[in-house]
Short mmCIF file of C-alpha atoms in Angstrom, two decimals:
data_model
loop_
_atom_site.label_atom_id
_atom_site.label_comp_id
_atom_site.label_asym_id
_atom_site.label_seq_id
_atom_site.Cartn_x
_atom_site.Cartn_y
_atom_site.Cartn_z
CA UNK B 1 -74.59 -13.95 -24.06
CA UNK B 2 -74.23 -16.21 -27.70
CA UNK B 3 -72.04 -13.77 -28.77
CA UNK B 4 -69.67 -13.55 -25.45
CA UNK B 5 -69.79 -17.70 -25.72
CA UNK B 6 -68.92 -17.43 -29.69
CA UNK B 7 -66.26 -15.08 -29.09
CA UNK B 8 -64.84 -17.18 -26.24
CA UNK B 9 -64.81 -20.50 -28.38
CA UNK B 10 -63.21 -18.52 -31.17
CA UNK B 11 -59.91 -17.34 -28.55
CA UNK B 12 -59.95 -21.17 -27.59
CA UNK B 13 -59.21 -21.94 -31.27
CA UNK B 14 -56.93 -20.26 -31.76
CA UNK B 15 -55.17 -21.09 -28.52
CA UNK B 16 -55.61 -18.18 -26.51
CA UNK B 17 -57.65 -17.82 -23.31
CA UNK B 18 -59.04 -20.92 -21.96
CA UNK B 19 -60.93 -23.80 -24.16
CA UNK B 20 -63.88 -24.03 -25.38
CA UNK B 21 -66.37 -25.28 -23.96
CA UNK B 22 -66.23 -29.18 -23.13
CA UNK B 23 -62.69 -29.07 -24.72
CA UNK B 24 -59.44 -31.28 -23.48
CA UNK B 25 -55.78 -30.59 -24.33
CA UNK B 26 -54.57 -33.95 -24.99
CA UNK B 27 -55.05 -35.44 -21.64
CA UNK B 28 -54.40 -32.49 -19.53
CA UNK B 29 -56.74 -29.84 -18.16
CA UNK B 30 -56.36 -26.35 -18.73
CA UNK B 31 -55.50 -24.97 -15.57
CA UNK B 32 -55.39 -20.55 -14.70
CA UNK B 33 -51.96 -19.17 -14.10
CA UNK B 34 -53.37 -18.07 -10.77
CA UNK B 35 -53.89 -21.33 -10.24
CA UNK B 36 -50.79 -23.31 -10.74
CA UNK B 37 -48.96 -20.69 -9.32
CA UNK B 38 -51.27 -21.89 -5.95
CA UNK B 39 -50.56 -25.62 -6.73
CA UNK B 40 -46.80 -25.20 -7.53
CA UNK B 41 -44.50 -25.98 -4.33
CA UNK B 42 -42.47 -22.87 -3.31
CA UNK B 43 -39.27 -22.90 -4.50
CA UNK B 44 -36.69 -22.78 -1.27
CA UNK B 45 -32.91 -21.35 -1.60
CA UNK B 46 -30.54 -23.85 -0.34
CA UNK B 47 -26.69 -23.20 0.95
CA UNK B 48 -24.26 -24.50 -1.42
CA UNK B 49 -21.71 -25.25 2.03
CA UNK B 50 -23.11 -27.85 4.20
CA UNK B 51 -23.21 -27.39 7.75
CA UNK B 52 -20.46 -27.89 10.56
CA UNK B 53 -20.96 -31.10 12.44
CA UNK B 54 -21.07 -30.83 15.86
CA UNK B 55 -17.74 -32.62 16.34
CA UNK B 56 -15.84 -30.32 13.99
CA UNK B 57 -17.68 -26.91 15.56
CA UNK B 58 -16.44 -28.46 19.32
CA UNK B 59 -12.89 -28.46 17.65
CA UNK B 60 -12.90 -25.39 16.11
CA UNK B 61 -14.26 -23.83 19.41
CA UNK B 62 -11.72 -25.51 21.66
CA UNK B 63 -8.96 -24.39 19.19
CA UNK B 64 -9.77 -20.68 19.10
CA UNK B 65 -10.26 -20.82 22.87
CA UNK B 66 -6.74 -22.91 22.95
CA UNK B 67 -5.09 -19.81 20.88
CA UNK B 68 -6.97 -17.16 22.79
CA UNK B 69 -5.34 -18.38 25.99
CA UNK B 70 -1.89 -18.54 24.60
CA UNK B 71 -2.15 -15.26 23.02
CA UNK B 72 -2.72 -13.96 26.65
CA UNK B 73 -0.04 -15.69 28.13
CA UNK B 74 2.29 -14.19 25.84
CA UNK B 75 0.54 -10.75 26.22
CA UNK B 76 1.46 -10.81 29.89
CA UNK B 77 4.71 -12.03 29.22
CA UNK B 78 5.13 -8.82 26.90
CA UNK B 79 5.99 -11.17 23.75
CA UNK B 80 4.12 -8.97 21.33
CA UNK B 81 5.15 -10.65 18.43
CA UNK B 82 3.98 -14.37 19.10
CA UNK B 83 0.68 -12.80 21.00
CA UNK B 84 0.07 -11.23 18.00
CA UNK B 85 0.24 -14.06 15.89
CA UNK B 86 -1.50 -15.96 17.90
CA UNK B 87 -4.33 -14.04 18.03
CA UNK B 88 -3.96 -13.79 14.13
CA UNK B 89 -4.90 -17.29 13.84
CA UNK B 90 -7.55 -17.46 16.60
CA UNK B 91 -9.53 -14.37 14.12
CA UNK B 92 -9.11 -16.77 11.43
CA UNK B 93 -11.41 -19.31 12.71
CA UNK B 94 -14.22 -16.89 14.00
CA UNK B 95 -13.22 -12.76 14.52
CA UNK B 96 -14.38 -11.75 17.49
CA UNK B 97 -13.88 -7.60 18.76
CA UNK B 98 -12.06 -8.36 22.07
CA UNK B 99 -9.45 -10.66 20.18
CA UNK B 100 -9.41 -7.76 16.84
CA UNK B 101 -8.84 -5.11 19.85
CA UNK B 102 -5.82 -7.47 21.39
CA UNK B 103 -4.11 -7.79 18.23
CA UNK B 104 -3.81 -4.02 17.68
CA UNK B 105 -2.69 -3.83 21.20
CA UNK B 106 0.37 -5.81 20.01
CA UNK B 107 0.56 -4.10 16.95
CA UNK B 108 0.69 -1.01 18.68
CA UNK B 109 3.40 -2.27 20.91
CA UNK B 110 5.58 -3.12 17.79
CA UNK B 111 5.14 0.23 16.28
CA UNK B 112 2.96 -1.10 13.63
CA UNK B 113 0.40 2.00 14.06
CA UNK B 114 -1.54 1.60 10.77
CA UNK B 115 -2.27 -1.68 11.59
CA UNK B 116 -2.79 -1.31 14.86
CA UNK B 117 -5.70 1.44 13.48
CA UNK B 118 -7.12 -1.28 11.36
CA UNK B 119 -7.63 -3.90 13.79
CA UNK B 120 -9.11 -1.57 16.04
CA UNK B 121 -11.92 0.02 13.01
CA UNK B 122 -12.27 -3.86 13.02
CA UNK B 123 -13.24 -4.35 16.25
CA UNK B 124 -15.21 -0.93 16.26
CA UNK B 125 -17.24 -2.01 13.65
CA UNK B 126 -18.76 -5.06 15.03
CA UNK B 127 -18.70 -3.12 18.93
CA UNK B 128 -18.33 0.18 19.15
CA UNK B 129 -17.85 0.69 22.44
CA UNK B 130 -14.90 -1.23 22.94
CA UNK B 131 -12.78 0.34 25.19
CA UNK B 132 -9.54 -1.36 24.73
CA UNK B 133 -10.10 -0.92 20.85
CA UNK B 134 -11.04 2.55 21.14
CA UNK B 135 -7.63 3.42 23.57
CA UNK B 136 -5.65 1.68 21.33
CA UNK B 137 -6.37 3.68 18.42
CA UNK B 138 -6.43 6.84 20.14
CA UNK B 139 -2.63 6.05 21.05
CA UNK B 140 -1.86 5.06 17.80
CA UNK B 141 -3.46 7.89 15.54
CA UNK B 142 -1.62 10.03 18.06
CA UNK B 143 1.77 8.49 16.98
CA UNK B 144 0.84 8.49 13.45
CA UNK B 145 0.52 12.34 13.58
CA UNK B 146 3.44 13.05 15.48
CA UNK B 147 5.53 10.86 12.93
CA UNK B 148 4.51 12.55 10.65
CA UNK B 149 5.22 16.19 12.38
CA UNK B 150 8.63 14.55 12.89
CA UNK B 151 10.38 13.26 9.98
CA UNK B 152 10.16 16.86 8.55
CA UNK B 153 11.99 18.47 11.33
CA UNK B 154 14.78 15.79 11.22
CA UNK B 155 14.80 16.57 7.80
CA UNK B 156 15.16 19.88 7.41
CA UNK B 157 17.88 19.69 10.03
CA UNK B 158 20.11 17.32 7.91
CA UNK B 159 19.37 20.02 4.90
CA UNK B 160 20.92 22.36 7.18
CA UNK B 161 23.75 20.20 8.26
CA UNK B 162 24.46 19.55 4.67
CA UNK B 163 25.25 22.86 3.49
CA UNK B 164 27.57 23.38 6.88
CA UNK B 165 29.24 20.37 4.57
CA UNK B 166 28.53 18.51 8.05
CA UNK B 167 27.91 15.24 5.59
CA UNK B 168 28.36 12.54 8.23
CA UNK B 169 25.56 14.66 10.66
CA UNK B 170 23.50 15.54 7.70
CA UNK B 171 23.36 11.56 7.19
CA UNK B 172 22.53 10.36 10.93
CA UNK B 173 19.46 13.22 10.12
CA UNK B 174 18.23 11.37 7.47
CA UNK B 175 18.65 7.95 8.81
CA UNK B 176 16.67 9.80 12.08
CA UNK B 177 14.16 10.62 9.53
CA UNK B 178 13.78 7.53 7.94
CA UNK B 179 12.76 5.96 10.92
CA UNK B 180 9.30 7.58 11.35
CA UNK B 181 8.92 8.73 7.47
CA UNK B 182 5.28 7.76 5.71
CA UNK B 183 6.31 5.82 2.97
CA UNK B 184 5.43 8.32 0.26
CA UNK B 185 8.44 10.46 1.20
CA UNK B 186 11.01 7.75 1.54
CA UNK B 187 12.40 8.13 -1.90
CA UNK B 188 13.29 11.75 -1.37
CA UNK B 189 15.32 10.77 2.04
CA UNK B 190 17.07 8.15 0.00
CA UNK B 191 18.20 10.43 -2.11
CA UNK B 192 19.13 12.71 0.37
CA UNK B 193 21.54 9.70 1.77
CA UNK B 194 22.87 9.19 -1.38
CA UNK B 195 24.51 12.52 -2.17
CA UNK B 196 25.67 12.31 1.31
CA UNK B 197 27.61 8.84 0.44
CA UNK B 198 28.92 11.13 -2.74
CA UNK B 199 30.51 14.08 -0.78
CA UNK B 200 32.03 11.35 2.07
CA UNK B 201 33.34 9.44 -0.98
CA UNK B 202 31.40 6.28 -0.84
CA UNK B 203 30.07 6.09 -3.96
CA UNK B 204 29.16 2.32 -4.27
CA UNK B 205 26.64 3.18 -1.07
CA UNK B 206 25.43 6.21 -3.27
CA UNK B 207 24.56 3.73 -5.89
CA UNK B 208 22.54 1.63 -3.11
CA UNK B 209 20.91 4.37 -1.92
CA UNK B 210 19.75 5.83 -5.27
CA UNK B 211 18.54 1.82 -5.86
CA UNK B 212 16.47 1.85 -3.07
CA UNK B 213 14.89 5.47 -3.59
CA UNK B 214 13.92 3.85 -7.54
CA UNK B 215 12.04 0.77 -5.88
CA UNK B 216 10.09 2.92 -4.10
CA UNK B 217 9.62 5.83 -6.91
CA UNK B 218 10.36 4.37 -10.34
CA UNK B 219 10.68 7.69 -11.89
CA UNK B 220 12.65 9.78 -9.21
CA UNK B 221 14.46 11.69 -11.31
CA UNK B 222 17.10 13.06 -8.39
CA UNK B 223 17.98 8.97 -7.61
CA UNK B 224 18.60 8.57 -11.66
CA UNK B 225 20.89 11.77 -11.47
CA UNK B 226 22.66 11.32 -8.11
CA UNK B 227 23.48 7.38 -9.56
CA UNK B 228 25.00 8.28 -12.39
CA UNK B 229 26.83 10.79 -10.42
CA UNK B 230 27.86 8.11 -8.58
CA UNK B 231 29.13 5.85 -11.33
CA UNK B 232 30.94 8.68 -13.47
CA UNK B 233 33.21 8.97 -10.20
CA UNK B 234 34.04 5.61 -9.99
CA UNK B 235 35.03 5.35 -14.01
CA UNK B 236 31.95 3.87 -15.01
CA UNK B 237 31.05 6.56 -18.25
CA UNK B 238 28.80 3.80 -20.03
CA UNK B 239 27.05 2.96 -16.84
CA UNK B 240 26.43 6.40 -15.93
CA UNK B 241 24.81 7.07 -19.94
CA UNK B 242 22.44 4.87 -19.63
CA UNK B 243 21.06 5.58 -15.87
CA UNK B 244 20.66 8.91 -16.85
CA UNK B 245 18.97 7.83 -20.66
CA UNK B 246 16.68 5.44 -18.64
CA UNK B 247 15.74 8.81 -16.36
CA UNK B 248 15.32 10.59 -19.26
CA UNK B 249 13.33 8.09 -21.12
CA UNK B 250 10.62 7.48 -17.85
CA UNK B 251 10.02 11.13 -17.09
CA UNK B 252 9.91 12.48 -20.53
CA UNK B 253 6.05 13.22 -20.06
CA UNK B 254 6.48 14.23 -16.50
CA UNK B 255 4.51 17.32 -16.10
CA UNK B 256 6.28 17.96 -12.40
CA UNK B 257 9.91 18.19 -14.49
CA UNK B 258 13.45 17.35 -13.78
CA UNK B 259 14.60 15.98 -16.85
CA UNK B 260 16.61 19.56 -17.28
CA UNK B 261 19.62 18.43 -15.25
CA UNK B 262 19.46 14.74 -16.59
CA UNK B 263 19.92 15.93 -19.90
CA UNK B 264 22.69 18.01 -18.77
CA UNK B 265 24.64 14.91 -17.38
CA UNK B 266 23.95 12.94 -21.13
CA UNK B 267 25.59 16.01 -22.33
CA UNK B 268 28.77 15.86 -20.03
CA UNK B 269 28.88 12.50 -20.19
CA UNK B 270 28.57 12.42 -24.36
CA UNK B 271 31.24 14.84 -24.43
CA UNK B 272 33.96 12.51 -21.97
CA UNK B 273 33.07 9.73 -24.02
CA UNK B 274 34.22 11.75 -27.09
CA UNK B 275 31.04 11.54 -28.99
CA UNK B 276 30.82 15.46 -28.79
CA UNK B 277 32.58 18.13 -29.49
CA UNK B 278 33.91 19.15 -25.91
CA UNK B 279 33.12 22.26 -24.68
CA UNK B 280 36.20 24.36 -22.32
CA UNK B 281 35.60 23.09 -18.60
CA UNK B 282 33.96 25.13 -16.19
CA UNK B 283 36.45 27.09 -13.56
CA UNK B 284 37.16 25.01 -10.50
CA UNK B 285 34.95 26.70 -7.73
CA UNK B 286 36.92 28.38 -4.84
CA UNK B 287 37.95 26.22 -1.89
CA UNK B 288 36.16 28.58 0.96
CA UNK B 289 33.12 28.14 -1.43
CA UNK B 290 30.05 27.36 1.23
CA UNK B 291 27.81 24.07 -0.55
CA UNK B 292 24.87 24.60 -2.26
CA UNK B 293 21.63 24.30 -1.04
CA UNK B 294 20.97 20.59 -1.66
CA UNK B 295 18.29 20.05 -4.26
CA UNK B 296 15.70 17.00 -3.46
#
């Protein structure tokens, strides 16, 4: 037992374990960690935002019930647009399924499907048995599909219309298409347009066509080619060089291609510019010739 005691009073000395015997810390106590961590209040997490009042919750209620009502009015009154904003703004202060599952109603009205879907996965998530949300998305997946089934066919029939050299039909085909295209396939229908606008002469709405393909696809190489097409007819040679260098210079590590005929243009349009050696010109093709198949 001396020995535990010495060997206690010799840990206290050197300042670990408790203290000896008798001993103070300055004017302090030792104290277990077991038991100041009994002693020590328990540490509460607070919210950093302070509550709403009751006034300001009263308002906020009265509003979204305020916007709720006028969204329905206009719902009734078929005025999708303003119903849907309306109930926009009534989510915004507290989301609630039935309003989510009204909103896509609108949406779907407006032939915004994809948002329409959204709204309703909204209003699924928080009650999943809402029948408005889940009719509403039904419809609208089912519109979404046949879209997509859609702009194809119209497609391929302005292909077809194309090579008749039908140019004006070919273009009402694409515009058709257009219409209910996913956005990832825009570009091609653009350009599509635009060598329509070429063979009917219009080659300024070529160059707006090809414009609009290159916002969508930065790197289309058929909108870089069918523009500079575009510009060599109206005269512009210098214009035309550097569409097709631009092209050229964006799709250089393309591994899907098409660089092939853009470097052919440079070529053609190095050697009208006279900084080539011109090669003889290519015989004019017959007149009974049918079109070539149009390359997208």
């Amino acid at each position: 037992v001396k020995a535990k005691v010495s060997s206690i009073d010799s840990m206290a000395s050197r300042g670990v374990g408790p203290p000896a015997r008798g001993a103070r810390m300055g004017t302090k106590t030792w104290t277990s960690p077991a038991k100041k961590k009994e002693q020590s209040p328990s540490k509460r997490m607070t919210s950093p935002f302070k509550p709403m009042d009751a006034a300001a919750l009263a308002r906020s209620s009265a509003m979204l019930a305020s916007l709720t009502e006028r969204g329905d009015a206009q719902l009734l009154e078929k005025a999708y647009g303003s119903a849907r904003d309306l109930y926009g703004a009534a989510l915004r202060l507290g989301f609630e399924a039935t309003l989510a599952a009204k909103k896509a109603r609108c949406e779907f009205e407006l032939g915004d499907f994809e948002a329409a879907v959204e709204d309703c996965d909204a209003a699924l998530d928080v009650e999943p048995k809402n029948q408005e949300a889940l009719t509403v998305k039904a419809k609208a997946l089912k519109e979404i599909i046949r879209a997509r089934n859609g702009w194809s066919s119209r497609k391929a029939s302005g292909n077809e219309l194309f090579q008749r050299g039908d140019f004006a039909k070919a273009l009402a085909a694409y515009d058709a298409a257009l219409d209910v295209c996913d956005p990832k396939n825009r570009p091609v229908l653009f350009t599509n347009r635009a060598a329509c606008f070429l063979r009917l002469g219009q080659a300024d709405k070529c160059v707006e066509a090809c414009d609009e393909a290159l916002e969508l696809n930065p790197q289309w190489p058929r909108a870089f080619e069918r523009k500079a097409q575009a510009l060599r007819v109206t005269g512009r040679l210098e214009d035309a060089l550097a569409v097709v260098e631009r092209g050229i210079e964006l799709n250089q590590h393309n591994k899907g291609g098409g660089t092939a005929s853009l470097q052919t243009a440079k070529d053609e349009l190095l050697q009208l510019l006279g900084r080539t050696k011109p090669s003889p010109p290519p015989p004019p093709p017959p007149s009974n010739r049918p079109q070539p198949p149009l390359r997208e």
